[in-house]
GROMACS .gro file of C-alpha atoms in nm:
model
  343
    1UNK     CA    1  12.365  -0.797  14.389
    2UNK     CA    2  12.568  -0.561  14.187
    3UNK     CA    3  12.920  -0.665  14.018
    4UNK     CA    4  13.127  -0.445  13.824
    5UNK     CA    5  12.807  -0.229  13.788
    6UNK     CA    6  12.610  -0.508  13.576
    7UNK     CA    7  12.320  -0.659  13.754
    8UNK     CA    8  12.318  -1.025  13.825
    9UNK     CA    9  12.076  -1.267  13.905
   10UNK     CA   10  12.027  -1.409  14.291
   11UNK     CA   11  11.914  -1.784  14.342
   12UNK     CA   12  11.799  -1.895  14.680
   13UNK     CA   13  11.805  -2.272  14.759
   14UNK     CA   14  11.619  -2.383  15.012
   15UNK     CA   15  11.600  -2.788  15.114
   16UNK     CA   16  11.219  -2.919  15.265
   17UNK     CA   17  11.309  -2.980  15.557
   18UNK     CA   18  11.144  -3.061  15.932
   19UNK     CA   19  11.187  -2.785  16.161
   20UNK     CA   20  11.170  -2.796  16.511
   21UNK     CA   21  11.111  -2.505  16.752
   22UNK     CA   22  11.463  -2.342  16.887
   23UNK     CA   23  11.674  -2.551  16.628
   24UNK     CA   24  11.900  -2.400  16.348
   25UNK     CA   25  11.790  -2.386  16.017
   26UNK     CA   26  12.042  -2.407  15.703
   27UNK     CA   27  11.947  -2.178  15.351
   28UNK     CA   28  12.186  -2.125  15.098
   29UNK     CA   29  12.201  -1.816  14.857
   30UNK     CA   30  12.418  -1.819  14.549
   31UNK     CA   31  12.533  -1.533  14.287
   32UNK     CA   32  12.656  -1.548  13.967
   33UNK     CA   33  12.644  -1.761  13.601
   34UNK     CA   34  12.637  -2.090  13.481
   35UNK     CA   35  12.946  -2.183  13.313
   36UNK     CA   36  12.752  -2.363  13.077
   37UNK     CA   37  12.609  -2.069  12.935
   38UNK     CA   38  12.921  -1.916  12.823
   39UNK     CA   39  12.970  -1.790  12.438
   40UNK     CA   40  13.098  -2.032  12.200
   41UNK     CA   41  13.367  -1.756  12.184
   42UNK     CA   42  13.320  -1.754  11.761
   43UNK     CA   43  13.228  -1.430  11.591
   44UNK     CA   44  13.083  -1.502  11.276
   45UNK     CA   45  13.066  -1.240  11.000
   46UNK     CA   46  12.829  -1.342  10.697
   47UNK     CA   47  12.881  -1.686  10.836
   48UNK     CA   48  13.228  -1.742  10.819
   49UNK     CA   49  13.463  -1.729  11.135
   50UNK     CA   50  13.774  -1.563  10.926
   51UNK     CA   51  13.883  -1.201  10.841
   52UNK     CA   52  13.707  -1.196  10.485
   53UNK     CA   53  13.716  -0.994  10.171
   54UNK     CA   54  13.394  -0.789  10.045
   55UNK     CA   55  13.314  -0.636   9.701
   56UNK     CA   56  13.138  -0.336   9.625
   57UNK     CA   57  13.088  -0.102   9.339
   58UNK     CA   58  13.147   0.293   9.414
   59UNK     CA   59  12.816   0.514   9.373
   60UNK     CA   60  12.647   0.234   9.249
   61UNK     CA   61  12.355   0.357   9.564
   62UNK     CA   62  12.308  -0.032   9.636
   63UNK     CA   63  12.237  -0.121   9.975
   64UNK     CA   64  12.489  -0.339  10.126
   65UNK     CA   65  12.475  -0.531  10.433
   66UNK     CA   66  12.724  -0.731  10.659
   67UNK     CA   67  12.553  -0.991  10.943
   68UNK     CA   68  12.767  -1.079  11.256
   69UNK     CA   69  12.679  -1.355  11.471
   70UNK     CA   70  12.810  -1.489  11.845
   71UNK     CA   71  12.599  -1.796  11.948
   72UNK     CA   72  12.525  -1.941  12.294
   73UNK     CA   73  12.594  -1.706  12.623
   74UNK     CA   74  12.374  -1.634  12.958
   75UNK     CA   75  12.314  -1.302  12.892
   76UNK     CA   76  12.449  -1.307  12.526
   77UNK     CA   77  12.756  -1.096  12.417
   78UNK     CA   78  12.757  -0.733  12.300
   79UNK     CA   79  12.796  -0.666  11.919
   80UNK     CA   80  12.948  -0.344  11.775
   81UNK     CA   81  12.991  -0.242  11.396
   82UNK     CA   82  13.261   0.035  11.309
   83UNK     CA   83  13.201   0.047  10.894
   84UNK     CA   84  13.144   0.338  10.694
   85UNK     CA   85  12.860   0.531  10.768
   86UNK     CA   86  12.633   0.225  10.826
   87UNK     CA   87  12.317   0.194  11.027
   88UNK     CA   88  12.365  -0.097  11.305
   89UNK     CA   89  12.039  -0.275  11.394
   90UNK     CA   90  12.046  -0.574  11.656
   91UNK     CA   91  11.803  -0.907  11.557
   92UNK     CA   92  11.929  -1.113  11.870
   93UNK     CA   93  11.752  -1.477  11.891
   94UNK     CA   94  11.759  -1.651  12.237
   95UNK     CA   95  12.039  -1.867  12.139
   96UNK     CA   96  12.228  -1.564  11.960
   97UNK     CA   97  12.395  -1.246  11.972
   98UNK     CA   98  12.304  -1.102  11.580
   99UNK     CA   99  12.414  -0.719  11.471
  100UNK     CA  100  12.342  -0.636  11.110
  101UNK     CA  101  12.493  -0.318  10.929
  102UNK     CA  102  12.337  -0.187  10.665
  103UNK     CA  103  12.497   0.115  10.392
  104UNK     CA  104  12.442   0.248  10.062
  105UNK     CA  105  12.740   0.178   9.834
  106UNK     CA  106  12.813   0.578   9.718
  107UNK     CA  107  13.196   0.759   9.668
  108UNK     CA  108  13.368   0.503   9.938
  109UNK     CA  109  13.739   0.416   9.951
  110UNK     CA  110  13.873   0.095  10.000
  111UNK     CA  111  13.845   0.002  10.405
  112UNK     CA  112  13.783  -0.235  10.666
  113UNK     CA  113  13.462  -0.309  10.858
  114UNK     CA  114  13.521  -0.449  11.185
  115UNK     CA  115  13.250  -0.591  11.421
  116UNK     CA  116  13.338  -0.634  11.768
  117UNK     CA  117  13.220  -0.885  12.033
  118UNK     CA  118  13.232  -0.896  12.445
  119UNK     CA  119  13.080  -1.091  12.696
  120UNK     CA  120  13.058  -0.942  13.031
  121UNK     CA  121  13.257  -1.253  13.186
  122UNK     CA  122  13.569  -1.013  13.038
  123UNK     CA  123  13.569  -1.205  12.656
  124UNK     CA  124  13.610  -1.051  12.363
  125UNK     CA  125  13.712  -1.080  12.021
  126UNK     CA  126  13.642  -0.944  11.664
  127UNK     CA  127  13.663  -0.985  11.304
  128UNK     CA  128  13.755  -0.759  11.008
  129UNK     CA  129  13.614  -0.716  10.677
  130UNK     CA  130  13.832  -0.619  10.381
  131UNK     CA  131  13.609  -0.363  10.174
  132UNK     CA  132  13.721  -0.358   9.846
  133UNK     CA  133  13.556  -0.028   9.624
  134UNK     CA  134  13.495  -0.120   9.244
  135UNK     CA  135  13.441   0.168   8.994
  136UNK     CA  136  13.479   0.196   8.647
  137UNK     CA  137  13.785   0.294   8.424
  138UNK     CA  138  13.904   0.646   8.444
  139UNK     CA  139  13.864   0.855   8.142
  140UNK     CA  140  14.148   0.768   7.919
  141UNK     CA  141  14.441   0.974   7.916
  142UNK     CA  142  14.651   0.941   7.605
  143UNK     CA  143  15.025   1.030   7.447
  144UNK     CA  144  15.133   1.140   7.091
  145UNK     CA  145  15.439   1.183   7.034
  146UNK     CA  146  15.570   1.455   7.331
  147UNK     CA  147  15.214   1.551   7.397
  148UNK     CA  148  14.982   1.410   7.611
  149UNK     CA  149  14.627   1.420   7.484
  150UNK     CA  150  14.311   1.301   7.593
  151UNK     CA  151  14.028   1.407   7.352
  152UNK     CA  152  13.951   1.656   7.068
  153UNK     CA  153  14.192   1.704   6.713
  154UNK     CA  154  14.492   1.586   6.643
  155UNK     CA  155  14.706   1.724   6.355
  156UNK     CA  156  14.928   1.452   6.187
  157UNK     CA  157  15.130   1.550   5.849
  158UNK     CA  158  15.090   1.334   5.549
  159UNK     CA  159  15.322   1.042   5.484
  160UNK     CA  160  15.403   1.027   5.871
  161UNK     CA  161  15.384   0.747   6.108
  162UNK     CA  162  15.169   0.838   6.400
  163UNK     CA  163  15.144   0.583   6.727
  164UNK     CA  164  14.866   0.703   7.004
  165UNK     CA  165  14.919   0.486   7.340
  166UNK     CA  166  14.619   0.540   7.581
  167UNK     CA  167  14.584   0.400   7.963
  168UNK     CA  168  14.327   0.442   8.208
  169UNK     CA  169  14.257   0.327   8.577
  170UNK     CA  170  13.977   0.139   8.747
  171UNK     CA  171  13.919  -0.147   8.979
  172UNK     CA  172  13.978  -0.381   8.890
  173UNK     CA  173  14.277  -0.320   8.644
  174UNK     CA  174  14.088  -0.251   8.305
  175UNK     CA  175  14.194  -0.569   8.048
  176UNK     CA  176  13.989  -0.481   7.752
  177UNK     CA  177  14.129  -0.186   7.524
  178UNK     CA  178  13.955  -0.124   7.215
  179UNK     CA  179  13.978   0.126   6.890
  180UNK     CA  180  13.694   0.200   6.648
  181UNK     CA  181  13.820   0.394   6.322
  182UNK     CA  182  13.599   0.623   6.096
  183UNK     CA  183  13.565   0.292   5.894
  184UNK     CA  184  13.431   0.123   6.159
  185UNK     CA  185  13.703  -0.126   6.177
  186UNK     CA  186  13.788  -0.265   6.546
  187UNK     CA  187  14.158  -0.308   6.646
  188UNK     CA  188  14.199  -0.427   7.010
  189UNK     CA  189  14.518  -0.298   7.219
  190UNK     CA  190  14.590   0.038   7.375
  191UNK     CA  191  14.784   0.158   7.096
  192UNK     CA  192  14.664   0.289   6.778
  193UNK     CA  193  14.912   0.274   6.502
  194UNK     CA  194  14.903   0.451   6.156
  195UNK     CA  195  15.173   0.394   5.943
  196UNK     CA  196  15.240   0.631   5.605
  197UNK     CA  197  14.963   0.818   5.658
  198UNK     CA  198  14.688   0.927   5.406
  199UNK     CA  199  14.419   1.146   5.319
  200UNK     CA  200  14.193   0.855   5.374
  201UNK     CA  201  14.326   0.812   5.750
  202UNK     CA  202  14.165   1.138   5.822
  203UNK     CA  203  13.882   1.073   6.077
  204UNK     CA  204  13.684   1.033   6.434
  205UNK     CA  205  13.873   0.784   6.601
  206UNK     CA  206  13.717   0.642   6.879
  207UNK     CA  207  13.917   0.433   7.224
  208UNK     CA  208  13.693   0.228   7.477
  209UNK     CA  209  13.840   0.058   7.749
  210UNK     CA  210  13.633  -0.160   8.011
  211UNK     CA  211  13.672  -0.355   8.335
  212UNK     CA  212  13.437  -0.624   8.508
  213UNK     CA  213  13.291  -0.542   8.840
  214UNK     CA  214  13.153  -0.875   9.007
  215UNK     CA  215  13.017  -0.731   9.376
  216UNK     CA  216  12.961  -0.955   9.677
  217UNK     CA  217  12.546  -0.797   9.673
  218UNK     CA  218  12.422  -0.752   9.299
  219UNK     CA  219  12.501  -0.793   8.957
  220UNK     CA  220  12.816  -0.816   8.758
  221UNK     CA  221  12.836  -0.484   8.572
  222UNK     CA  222  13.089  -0.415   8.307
  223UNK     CA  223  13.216  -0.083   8.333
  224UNK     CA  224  13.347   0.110   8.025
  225UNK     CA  225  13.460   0.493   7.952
  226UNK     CA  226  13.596   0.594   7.628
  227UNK     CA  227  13.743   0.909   7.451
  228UNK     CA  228  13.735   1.038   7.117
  229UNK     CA  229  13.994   1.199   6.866
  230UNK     CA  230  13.986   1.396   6.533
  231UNK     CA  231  14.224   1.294   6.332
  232UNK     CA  232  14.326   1.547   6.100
  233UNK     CA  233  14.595   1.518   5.850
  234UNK     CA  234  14.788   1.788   5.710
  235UNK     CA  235  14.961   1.854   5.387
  236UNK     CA  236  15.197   2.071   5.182
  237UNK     CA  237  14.984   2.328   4.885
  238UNK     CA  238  15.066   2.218   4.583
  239UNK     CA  239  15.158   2.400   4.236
  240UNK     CA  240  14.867   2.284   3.956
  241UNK     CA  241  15.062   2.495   3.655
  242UNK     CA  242  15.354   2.346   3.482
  243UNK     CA  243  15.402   2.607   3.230
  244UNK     CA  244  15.773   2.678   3.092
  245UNK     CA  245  15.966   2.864   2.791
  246UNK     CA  246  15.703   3.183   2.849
  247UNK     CA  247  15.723   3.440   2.547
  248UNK     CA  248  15.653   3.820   2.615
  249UNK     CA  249  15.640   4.068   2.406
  250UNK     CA  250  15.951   4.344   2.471
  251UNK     CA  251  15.818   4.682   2.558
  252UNK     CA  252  15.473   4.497   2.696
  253UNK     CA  253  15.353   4.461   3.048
  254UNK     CA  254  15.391   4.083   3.131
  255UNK     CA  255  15.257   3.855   3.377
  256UNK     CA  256  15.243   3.528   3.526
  257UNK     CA  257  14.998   3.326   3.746
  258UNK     CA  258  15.108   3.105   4.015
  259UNK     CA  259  14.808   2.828   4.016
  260UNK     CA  260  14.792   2.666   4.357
  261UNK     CA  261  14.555   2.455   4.526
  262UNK     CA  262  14.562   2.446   4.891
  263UNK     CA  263  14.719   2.250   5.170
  264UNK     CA  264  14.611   2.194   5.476
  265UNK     CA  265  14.620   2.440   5.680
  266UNK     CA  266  14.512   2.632   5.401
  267UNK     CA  267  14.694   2.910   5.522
  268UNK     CA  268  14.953   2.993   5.248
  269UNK     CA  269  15.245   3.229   5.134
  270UNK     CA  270  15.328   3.226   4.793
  271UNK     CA  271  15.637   3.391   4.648
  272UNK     CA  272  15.841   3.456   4.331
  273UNK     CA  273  16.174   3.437   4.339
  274UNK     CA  274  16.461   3.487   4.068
  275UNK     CA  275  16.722   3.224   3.960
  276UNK     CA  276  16.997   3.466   4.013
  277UNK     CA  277  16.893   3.648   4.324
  278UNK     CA  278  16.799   3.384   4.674
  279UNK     CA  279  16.552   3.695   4.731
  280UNK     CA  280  16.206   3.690   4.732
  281UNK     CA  281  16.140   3.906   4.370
  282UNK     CA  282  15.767   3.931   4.444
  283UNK     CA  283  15.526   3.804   4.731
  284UNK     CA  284  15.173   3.670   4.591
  285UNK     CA  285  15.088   3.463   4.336
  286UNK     CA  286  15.120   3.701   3.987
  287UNK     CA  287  15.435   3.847   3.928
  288UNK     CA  288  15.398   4.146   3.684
  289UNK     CA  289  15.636   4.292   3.463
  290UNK     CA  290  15.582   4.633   3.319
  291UNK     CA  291  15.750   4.786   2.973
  292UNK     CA  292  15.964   4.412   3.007
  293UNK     CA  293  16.298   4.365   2.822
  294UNK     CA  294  16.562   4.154   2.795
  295UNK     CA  295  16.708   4.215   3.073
  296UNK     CA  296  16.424   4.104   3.232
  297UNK     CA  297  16.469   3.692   3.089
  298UNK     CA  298  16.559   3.445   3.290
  299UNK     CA  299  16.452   3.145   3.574
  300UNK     CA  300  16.184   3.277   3.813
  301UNK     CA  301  16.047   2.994   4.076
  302UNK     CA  302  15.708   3.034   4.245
  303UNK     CA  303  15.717   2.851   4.562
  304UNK     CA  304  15.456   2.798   4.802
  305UNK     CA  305  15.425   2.720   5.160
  306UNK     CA  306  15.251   2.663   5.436
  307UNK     CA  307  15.281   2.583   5.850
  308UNK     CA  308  15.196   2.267   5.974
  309UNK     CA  309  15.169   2.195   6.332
  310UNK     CA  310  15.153   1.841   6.390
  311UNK     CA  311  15.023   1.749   6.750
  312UNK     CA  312  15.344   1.605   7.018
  313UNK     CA  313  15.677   1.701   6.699
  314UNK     CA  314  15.760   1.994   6.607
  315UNK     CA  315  15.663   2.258   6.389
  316UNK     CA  316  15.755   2.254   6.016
  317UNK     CA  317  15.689   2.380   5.665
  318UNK     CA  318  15.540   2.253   5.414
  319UNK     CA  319  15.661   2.343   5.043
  320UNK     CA  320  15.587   2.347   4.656
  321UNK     CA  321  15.775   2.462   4.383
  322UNK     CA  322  15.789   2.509   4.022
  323UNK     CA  323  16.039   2.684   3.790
  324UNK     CA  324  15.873   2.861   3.491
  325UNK     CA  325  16.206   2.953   3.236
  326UNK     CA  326  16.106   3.310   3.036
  327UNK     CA  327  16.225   3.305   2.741
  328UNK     CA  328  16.180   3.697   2.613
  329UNK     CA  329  16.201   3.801   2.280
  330UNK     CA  330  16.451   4.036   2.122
  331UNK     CA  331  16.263   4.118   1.867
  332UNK     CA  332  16.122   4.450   1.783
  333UNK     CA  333  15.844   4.313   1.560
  334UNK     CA  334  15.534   4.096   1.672
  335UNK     CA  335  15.556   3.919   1.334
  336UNK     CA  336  15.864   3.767   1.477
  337UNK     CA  337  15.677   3.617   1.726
  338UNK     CA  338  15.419   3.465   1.619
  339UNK     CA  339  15.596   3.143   1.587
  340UNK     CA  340  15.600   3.136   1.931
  341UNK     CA  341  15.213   3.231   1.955
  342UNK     CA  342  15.104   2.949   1.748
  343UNK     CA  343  15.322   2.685   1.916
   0.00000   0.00000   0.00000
């Protein structure tokens, strides 16, 4: 017999019975199932008869595999897995339905598996699996200032106060944030904080940040990424000569040297310029003056300068000075001098 195109099983009863020539004789047939051999109308996933939550950790190529399970039934019920890309293999016992699906844990988004049951007496049911995808934190990404950084140099000026705040994603929500300096010192948090900076701040600085992956299959793996950052600091050239009250000789060629060591960027422009005049007199560091006279005394200030660009603020100088007073003779005769010489 035939029902809804799935094939049942016949039984044919017959009673022992005396039979006598020319009388009727009574046989039953009967189609169809036991009701005691129903389902227990329970799908259980990984033994538990609840929607459930599952862990795994992304391109971790682990194999990972969910078991679903309908007991009881006469025939038993049809199992079906819709998860991932995952491999279904059937391991029915006589008592039970059992569907396994098997996957390897590569780049996978959060999801659900679902594993669906029917019986052909029209049951069915189903339960769903809440995949949750670990992976590790993102690479940092990191602001200074009004610039948003996330490895290589940063330029800081001397004297300043510098803050770096750094975040990264993952799954779970990273918790641990730490900073190793050029000194090796540790300071936890995900903001690094230099106050009045100095030379000795300069440095590799580096920031780790780490979650903790605990998977439903496997081990508990911490997961870390990290970034690194040059700190360099930069600083104003400064003027190393402090000389004052020069003496010339009128009628002489004259000169004087504007000592300067470098800043950082070493980059610099040096200039003279002349008390009474805002103009630059003469651009480099020696200022020369040929046949000089009195006309020629006076305040002259060497000032030197360089560019700093400090990473996230704005662009400014950075400036020396010193004021070197000439104090030219009027004197026609060196002899009148040579007080000043020996001084």
């Amino acid at each position: 017999m035939n029902a809804g195109g799935n094939c049942v099983d016949i039984t044919i009863s017959v009673k022992p019975q005396v039979i006598f020539e020319n009388n009727s004789v009574l046989i039953q047939c009967g189609a169809g199932y036991d009701a005691n051999n129903n389902p227990d109308k329970r799908v259980f996933v990984n033994n538990q008869t609840n929607n459930t939550d599952y862990y795994l950790i992304r391109n971790s190529n682990t194999r990972q595999s969910l078991r679903c399970e309908v007991n009881g039934g006469n025939p038993l019920a049809t199992l079906k897995w819709s998860c991932y890309d995952g491999i279904q293999s059937d391991e029915n016992s006589q008592s039970s339905a059992i569907s396994t699906v098997n996957w390897i844990a590569a780049n996978l988004s959060d999801s659900a598996c679902i594993c669906s049951a029917s019986h052909i007496l029209g049951w069915t049911d189903r339960r769903f699996v809440n995949m949750h995808v670990y992976y590790e934190p993102n690479p940092p990404t990191c602001t200074l200032g009004s610039a948003n950084v996330s490895k290589g140099v940063l330029n800081v000026t001397l004297n300043s106060n510098v803050s770096i705040t750094c975040k990264s994603e993952g799954n779970p929500t990273p918790e641990k944030f730490t900073w190793t300096w050029p000194t090796s010192h540790p300071s936890e948090g995900n903001t690094l904080s230099l106050n009045k900076i100095q030379i000795s701040h300069d440095g590799l600085y580096m920031f780790s940040v780490e979650n903790i992956m605990k998977p439903s299959i496997g081990q508990v793996v911490n997961g870390r990424s990290n970034t690194t950052f040059d700190v360099n600091i930069q600083y104003p050239p400064t003027i190393t000569n402090a000389e004052s009250n020069l003496v010339a000789i009128e009628g002489t060629n004259f000169s004087i040297n504007c000592k300067v060591s470098l800043g950082n960027p070493k980059e610099t422009f040096v200039a003279w310029k002349r008390e009474s005049n805002v103009t630059a007199e003469n651009v480099g560091q020696l200022i020369i003056f040929l046949n000089i006279s009195r006309t020629d005394e006076g305040n002259f200030t060497c000032v030197a300068r360089n560019r700093m660009t400090s990473t996230g603020s704005a662009e400014k100088d950075g400036v020396d000075n010193n004021t070197f007073m000439s104090m030219f003779s009027i004197k026609q005769k060196y002899s009148d001098l040579l007080p000043y010489l020996l001084r």
